[in-house]
Short mmCIF file of C-alpha atoms in Angstrom, two decimals:
data_model
loop_
_atom_site.label_atom_id
_atom_site.label_comp_id
_atom_site.label_asym_id
_atom_site.label_seq_id
_atom_site.Cartn_x
_atom_site.Cartn_y
_atom_site.Cartn_z
CA MET A 1 -14.94 7.59 42.54
CA ARG A 2 -11.71 6.98 41.89
CA VAL A 3 -9.95 3.35 41.20
CA GLU A 4 -7.31 2.99 41.69
CA GLU A 5 -4.86 0.35 41.12
CA SER A 6 -4.42 -3.28 42.68
CA PRO A 7 -2.95 -6.61 42.36
CA GLU A 8 -4.73 -9.87 39.97
CA THR A 9 -7.51 -10.73 40.85
CA ASP A 10 -9.68 -14.00 40.18
CA ALA A 11 -11.50 -12.22 37.56
CA ASP A 12 -8.30 -10.53 35.95
CA ILE A 13 -6.97 -12.13 33.05
CA ASP A 14 -3.67 -11.58 32.23
CA PRO A 15 -2.67 -10.41 28.32
CA ALA A 16 -1.37 -13.67 27.21
CA THR A 17 -4.35 -15.87 27.62
CA ALA A 18 -7.13 -12.56 27.02
CA PHE A 19 -4.93 -13.42 22.49
CA SER A 20 -4.31 -17.11 22.99
CA VAL A 21 -8.24 -17.50 23.72
CA ILE A 22 -9.35 -15.36 20.40
CA ALA A 23 -6.64 -17.52 18.70
CA SER A 24 -9.74 -19.15 17.23
CA GLU A 25 -11.17 -18.77 13.35
CA THR A 26 -14.40 -20.04 15.06
CA ARG A 27 -14.13 -17.21 18.07
CA LEU A 28 -13.29 -14.43 15.96
CA ASP A 29 -17.28 -15.50 13.87
CA ILE A 30 -18.64 -15.48 16.61
CA LEU A 31 -17.66 -12.53 17.27
CA GLU A 32 -18.56 -10.98 14.60
CA ALA A 33 -21.57 -13.01 14.31
CA LEU A 34 -22.94 -10.87 17.24
CA TRP A 35 -21.26 -8.04 15.98
CA ARG A 36 -23.43 -8.18 12.39
CA ALA A 37 -26.65 -9.02 14.28
CA ASP A 38 -29.17 -6.55 14.43
CA ASP A 39 -30.87 -7.32 18.04
CA ARG A 40 -28.30 -8.37 21.00
CA PRO A 41 -28.87 -10.76 23.12
CA VAL A 42 -28.81 -13.49 20.50
CA ARG A 43 -30.08 -16.83 21.26
CA PHE A 44 -27.90 -19.52 21.38
CA SER A 45 -29.70 -20.77 18.02
CA GLU A 46 -29.99 -17.53 15.98
CA LEU A 47 -26.18 -17.64 16.78
CA PHE A 48 -25.17 -21.26 16.63
CA ASP A 49 -27.18 -20.46 12.48
CA ALA A 50 -24.78 -17.49 11.82
CA VAL A 51 -21.28 -19.97 12.40
CA GLU A 52 -20.29 -21.57 9.86
CA LEU A 53 -19.75 -25.46 12.11
CA ALA A 54 -21.49 -28.19 12.12
CA ASP A 55 -20.70 -29.70 15.79
CA SER A 56 -23.11 -27.51 18.45
CA GLY A 57 -20.40 -29.26 21.18
CA GLN A 58 -17.63 -27.98 19.10
CA PHE A 59 -19.70 -24.34 19.13
CA ASN A 60 -20.24 -24.37 22.08
CA TYR A 61 -17.48 -24.89 23.29
CA HIS A 62 -15.55 -22.15 21.19
CA LEU A 63 -18.61 -20.01 23.04
CA GLN A 64 -17.96 -20.64 26.42
CA GLU A 65 -14.41 -20.14 26.02
CA LEU A 66 -15.63 -15.90 24.73
CA THR A 67 -17.44 -15.71 27.58
CA GLY A 68 -16.97 -13.82 30.31
CA GLN A 69 -14.23 -11.68 29.24
CA PHE A 70 -15.24 -10.99 25.28
CA VAL A 71 -18.89 -12.34 25.32
CA SER A 72 -21.80 -11.86 28.70
CA GLN A 73 -24.65 -14.66 29.29
CA GLY A 74 -27.64 -13.59 30.13
CA PRO A 75 -30.94 -15.46 30.22
CA ASP A 76 -31.94 -13.50 26.89
CA GLY A 77 -28.60 -14.69 25.36
CA TYR A 78 -25.55 -14.13 25.07
CA ASP A 79 -24.19 -10.32 23.92
CA LEU A 80 -21.03 -8.22 23.55
CA ARG A 81 -18.28 -7.01 26.45
CA TYR A 82 -16.47 -4.04 25.36
CA ALA A 83 -13.72 -6.43 25.17
CA GLY A 84 -15.04 -8.09 22.12
CA SER A 85 -15.96 -5.59 20.28
CA GLN A 86 -12.59 -3.76 20.50
CA VAL A 87 -11.65 -7.04 19.34
CA ILE A 88 -13.99 -6.83 15.82
CA ARG A 89 -13.43 -3.43 15.70
CA ALA A 90 -9.51 -3.71 15.50
CA VAL A 91 -9.94 -6.38 13.32
CA ARG A 92 -12.43 -4.28 10.61
CA ALA A 93 -10.46 -1.85 11.09
CA GLY A 94 -8.12 -3.96 9.85
CA THR A 95 -5.18 -3.53 12.84
CA PHE A 96 -4.32 -6.73 12.66
CA THR A 97 -4.93 -7.74 9.02
CA ARG A 98 -4.66 -4.91 6.44
CA THR A 99 -0.72 -3.32 5.07
CA PRO A 100 -2.52 -0.64 2.39
CA ASP A 101 -0.26 0.50 -0.96
CA ILE A 102 -1.56 3.91 -1.85
CA ASP A 103 0.40 6.44 -4.27
CA PRO A 104 0.42 9.92 -2.57
CA PHE A 105 -2.47 11.51 -4.00
CA PRO A 106 -2.38 15.97 -4.07
CA VAL A 107 -4.79 17.33 -0.81
CA THR A 108 -6.92 21.04 -1.03
CA GLY A 109 -4.54 23.96 0.69
CA ALA A 110 -1.51 25.23 0.04
CA CYS A 111 1.28 25.36 2.18
CA THR A 112 1.58 27.75 4.80
CA ARG A 113 5.29 28.69 4.19
CA CYS A 114 5.48 29.18 -0.05
CA GLY A 115 2.39 28.19 -1.24
CA GLY A 116 3.47 25.38 -2.47
CA GLY A 117 0.81 22.45 -3.66
CA LEU A 118 0.26 20.00 -1.02
CA LEU A 119 0.76 15.92 -1.33
CA ALA A 120 -0.04 13.39 1.18
CA GLU A 121 1.25 9.92 1.78
CA TYR A 122 0.33 6.73 3.24
CA ALA A 123 2.72 4.10 4.86
CA ASP A 124 3.44 2.47 8.15
CA GLU A 125 0.21 3.13 9.41
CA GLN A 126 0.32 7.21 9.52
CA PHE A 127 -1.66 9.66 7.14
CA ALA A 128 1.69 12.28 6.15
CA ILE A 129 0.81 15.48 4.84
CA ASP A 130 3.70 17.97 3.48
CA CYS A 131 4.24 20.51 1.04
CA GLU A 132 5.90 19.59 -2.73
CA ASP A 133 7.92 22.81 -3.18
CA CYS A 134 9.76 23.46 -0.38
CA GLY A 135 8.37 20.31 1.84
CA LYS A 136 7.62 21.97 4.50
CA ALA A 137 5.10 19.29 7.60
CA HIS A 138 1.86 19.88 7.98
CA GLY A 139 1.17 16.75 9.94
CA GLU A 140 1.66 13.30 10.46
CA TYR A 141 -0.28 11.09 12.35
CA PRO A 142 -1.83 7.13 13.10
CA PHE A 143 -4.75 6.34 10.80
CA PRO A 144 -6.36 2.90 10.48
CA PRO A 145 -6.26 0.89 7.47
CA GLY A 146 -9.70 0.12 7.82
CA GLY A 147 -10.36 4.35 6.49
CA LEU A 148 -8.73 3.57 3.29
CA VAL A 149 -11.62 1.20 2.37
CA ASP A 150 -14.30 1.94 0.35
CA ARG A 151 -13.16 5.87 -0.08
CA THR A 152 -11.60 8.06 -3.13
CA PRO A 153 -8.56 10.23 -2.47
CA ALA A 154 -10.41 13.29 -1.12
CA GLU A 155 -12.86 11.02 1.04
CA VAL A 156 -9.32 9.57 3.19
CA ALA A 157 -8.53 13.00 3.18
CA THR A 158 -11.91 14.59 5.24
CA ALA A 159 -11.88 11.40 7.11
CA PHE A 160 -8.30 12.12 7.86
CA ALA A 161 -8.81 15.27 8.79
CA GLU A 162 -11.36 14.18 11.12
CA ARG A 163 -9.53 11.66 12.47
CA VAL A 164 -6.88 14.23 13.55
CA ARG A 165 -9.60 17.13 14.98
CA HIS A 166 -11.19 15.30 16.97
CA LEU A 167 -8.35 12.88 18.80
CA HIS A 168 -6.15 15.97 19.61
CA CYS A 169 -8.87 17.96 21.06
CA LEU A 170 -9.17 13.81 23.06
CA ALA A 171 -6.66 14.20 24.37
CA ALA A 172 -6.19 18.13 24.82
CA ASP A 173 -9.02 16.90 27.12
CA GLY A 174 -7.52 14.72 28.85
CA VAL A 175 -8.46 11.58 28.14
CA CYS A 176 -6.77 9.10 25.89
CA PRO A 177 -8.23 8.73 22.52
CA ASP A 178 -7.47 4.13 22.46
CA CYS A 179 -8.37 3.43 26.21
CA ALA A 180 -9.73 6.57 28.01
CA GLY A 181 -7.60 6.78 30.20
CA ARG A 182 -5.76 9.80 31.75
CA MET A 183 -4.27 11.65 29.19
CA GLY A 184 -0.70 13.74 30.44
CA THR A 185 0.53 16.80 28.28
CA GLU A 186 3.74 18.04 28.20
CA ILE A 187 5.03 21.72 27.05
CA SER A 188 7.48 21.08 25.12
CA ARG A 189 10.64 23.15 23.28
CA ASP A 190 13.12 20.59 22.85
CA GLY A 191 14.71 18.43 20.44
CA ASP A 192 13.65 18.36 16.54
CA CYS A 193 9.33 17.29 15.48
CA CYS A 194 8.15 15.35 12.98
CA LEU A 195 5.43 18.26 12.67
CA ASP A 196 7.95 21.02 12.13
CA VAL A 197 7.18 22.97 15.04
CA SER A 198 9.14 23.72 18.30
CA VAL A 199 6.72 24.47 20.31
CA ARG A 200 4.20 21.26 20.22
CA ALA A 201 2.37 19.43 23.40
CA GLU A 202 2.78 15.99 23.70
CA PHE A 203 0.30 13.94 25.04
CA VAL A 204 0.57 10.02 27.20
CA CYS A 205 -1.60 7.89 28.34
CA LYS A 206 -0.74 6.84 31.66
CA GLN A 207 -2.57 3.97 31.17
CA CYS A 208 -1.82 2.61 28.17
CA ARG A 209 0.91 4.60 27.30
CA HIS A 210 -0.50 5.50 23.93
CA GLU A 211 1.61 9.38 22.77
CA LEU A 212 0.22 11.87 20.61
CA CYS A 213 2.13 14.77 20.11
CA SER A 214 0.56 18.58 18.44
CA PRO A 215 1.26 21.53 17.50
CA VAL A 216 -0.78 23.94 20.37
CA GLY A 217 -3.20 25.44 17.96
CA LEU A 218 -4.60 21.86 17.36
CA THR A 219 -6.35 21.59 20.15
CA LEU A 220 -8.24 24.54 19.91
CA LEU A 221 -9.89 23.15 16.55
CA ASP A 222 -13.60 22.06 18.68
CA ASN A 223 -13.65 25.44 20.77
CA SER A 224 -16.85 27.40 20.41
CA ARG A 225 -15.35 30.74 21.16
CA VAL A 226 -12.52 30.01 18.23
CA ALA A 227 -15.65 28.47 15.80
CA ALA A 228 -17.52 31.78 16.10
CA PHE A 229 -14.86 33.59 15.93
CA TYR A 230 -14.84 32.00 11.98
CA ASP A 231 -18.57 32.07 12.02
CA ASP A 232 -19.03 35.32 12.60
CA HIS A 233 -17.16 35.88 8.72
CA GLY A 234 -19.10 33.31 7.45
CA VAL A 235 -16.62 30.18 7.63
CA ASP A 236 -17.48 26.96 9.06
CA LEU A 237 -14.09 25.42 10.91
CA SER A 238 -15.40 22.37 11.00
CA SER A 239 -15.56 22.24 7.56
CA ARG A 240 -11.90 23.16 7.33
CA PRO A 241 -8.72 21.05 7.07
CA TYR A 242 -6.95 21.68 9.73
CA TRP A 243 -3.54 21.93 7.61
CA THR A 244 -5.87 24.94 5.78
CA LEU A 245 -4.70 26.24 8.90
CA PRO A 246 -2.24 28.29 9.54
CA TRP A 247 -2.47 28.54 13.65
CA CYS A 248 -3.05 24.47 13.92
CA VAL A 249 0.97 24.02 11.80
CA ASP A 250 3.42 27.06 12.34
CA ASP A 251 4.96 27.96 14.87
CA GLN A 252 4.72 31.86 14.23
CA TYR A 253 1.03 32.35 16.32
CA THR A 254 1.89 31.05 18.67
CA SER A 255 4.10 31.88 21.53
CA VAL A 256 5.73 31.98 24.74
CA GLU A 257 4.87 33.90 27.67
CA ALA A 258 6.04 31.96 31.07
CA THR A 259 7.01 28.93 32.04
CA ASP A 260 5.66 28.84 35.48
CA PRO A 261 3.72 28.11 35.51
CA TRP A 262 3.15 27.61 31.46
CA ARG A 263 1.11 30.33 29.95
CA LEU A 264 0.47 30.42 25.79
CA ALA A 265 -1.17 32.83 23.38
CA VAL A 266 -1.95 31.37 19.69
CA GLN A 267 -2.96 34.10 17.26
CA ILE A 268 -5.72 33.53 15.06
CA PRO A 269 -5.83 36.15 12.07
CA LEU A 270 -8.76 35.64 9.74
CA ALA A 271 -10.01 39.29 7.14
CA GLU A 272 -8.95 42.05 9.18
CA ALA A 273 -9.70 40.73 12.32
CA GLU A 274 -7.66 38.45 15.17
CA LEU A 275 -8.70 35.99 18.55
CA THR A 276 -5.26 35.37 20.44
CA ALA A 277 -6.52 32.04 23.00
CA TYR A 278 -3.57 32.44 26.39
CA LEU A 279 -4.01 28.81 27.63
CA ASP A 280 -2.22 27.06 30.75
CA GLY A 281 -0.12 24.20 30.46
CA ASP A 282 -2.75 21.62 30.39
CA LEU A 283 -3.72 23.66 26.84
CA GLN A 284 -6.58 24.55 28.56
CA PRO A 285 -7.72 28.12 27.12
CA VAL A 286 -8.07 30.74 29.98
CA GLU A 287 -8.24 33.93 28.36
CA PHE A 288 -9.64 35.07 24.84
CA GLU A 289 -8.93 38.86 23.22
CA ARG A 290 -9.80 39.58 19.74
CA GLN A 291 -8.87 42.88 17.51
CA ASP A 292 -11.32 44.02 14.80
CA CYS A 293 -10.37 45.73 12.06
CA GLY A 294 -10.13 49.34 12.76
CA HIS A 295 -9.98 48.70 16.48
#
C-alpha cells in the first residue's frame, strides 16, 4: 500500500509544537521512566512513583501533554509511542546533550595507498580515518556522541565500523537509516569528495533529506556472495573493518562499464582469487564473476 503525502489534518502536529511539548525536564523524565520500565504498559501510580515530582496534579498535567503524540494510553496504563522512544534514544545517544572531545588514536590496518599507519579522529559528530603518512582518507561518517561512552578506543573503532557497514548497506537497499523513508541513489563522478574516491554513490532520503555518500564497494559488505567468497578462504568478512578492505575505499577497484543505464564493476581480490561484482544504477548486484588461481 502506498501512502501519499496529504494536507495536515486535525491529528497532525507541527514540528514547533512537537518540540515545545518535550521542552520540559519533567516530561523528559516521564519518557525516560517509561523507557526504563521492565514491563509496559505502566499504570499511573507506578509511573508517578518513578518520577521525582511531589504534586500528582502537576504530574498528570505533564503526562497528558505527552499523551497522543509521544505516549499512548490504554486500559492497562501508559506506553511509549515511536516518537517518544526516538526522543529518549536521541537524548541517550548524546545528540542534543554531548559535545565530546577525544584525542586521535591509531586503528588496526594500514593505508591502502602507501601502507602507512591509520589514525582515527572525532570532531563535530564525524568520525574519520586517515593515513598518518600520506593523508589518504579512508572514510568520514557521522557517529553519535553516545557511541563513545564506556568504550575503549578499540571498541569505539569496532562500533564505528559496524555502524558504517549497516547504515550504507541499508541506504543501498533504499531504506533511510534515520526515518525509514525511501532512499534515492545517484551515481556521481563529479567534484571533490571527502572519501577520496571519484566514483561514488550519493544517497538522499526523499522524506527527511538525510544524506550519505558511499564508495561503491562499501555497499557490498553484507552481500551473501561476497561473504561466501571470503568464507571459502577462511576469512570472516563480518569481522573485517571496512577500511582494511581496499575495494571499499579505493577507486582503482571500481570501474564504470556503462552509464545509460549504469553498470558498475567492483573487483574484490583475495589471495590468488578475484570476485567481480556487477551492479546497476541502484547499486544492486546483477551478476558475479569469479576467477581462481590457475583458471
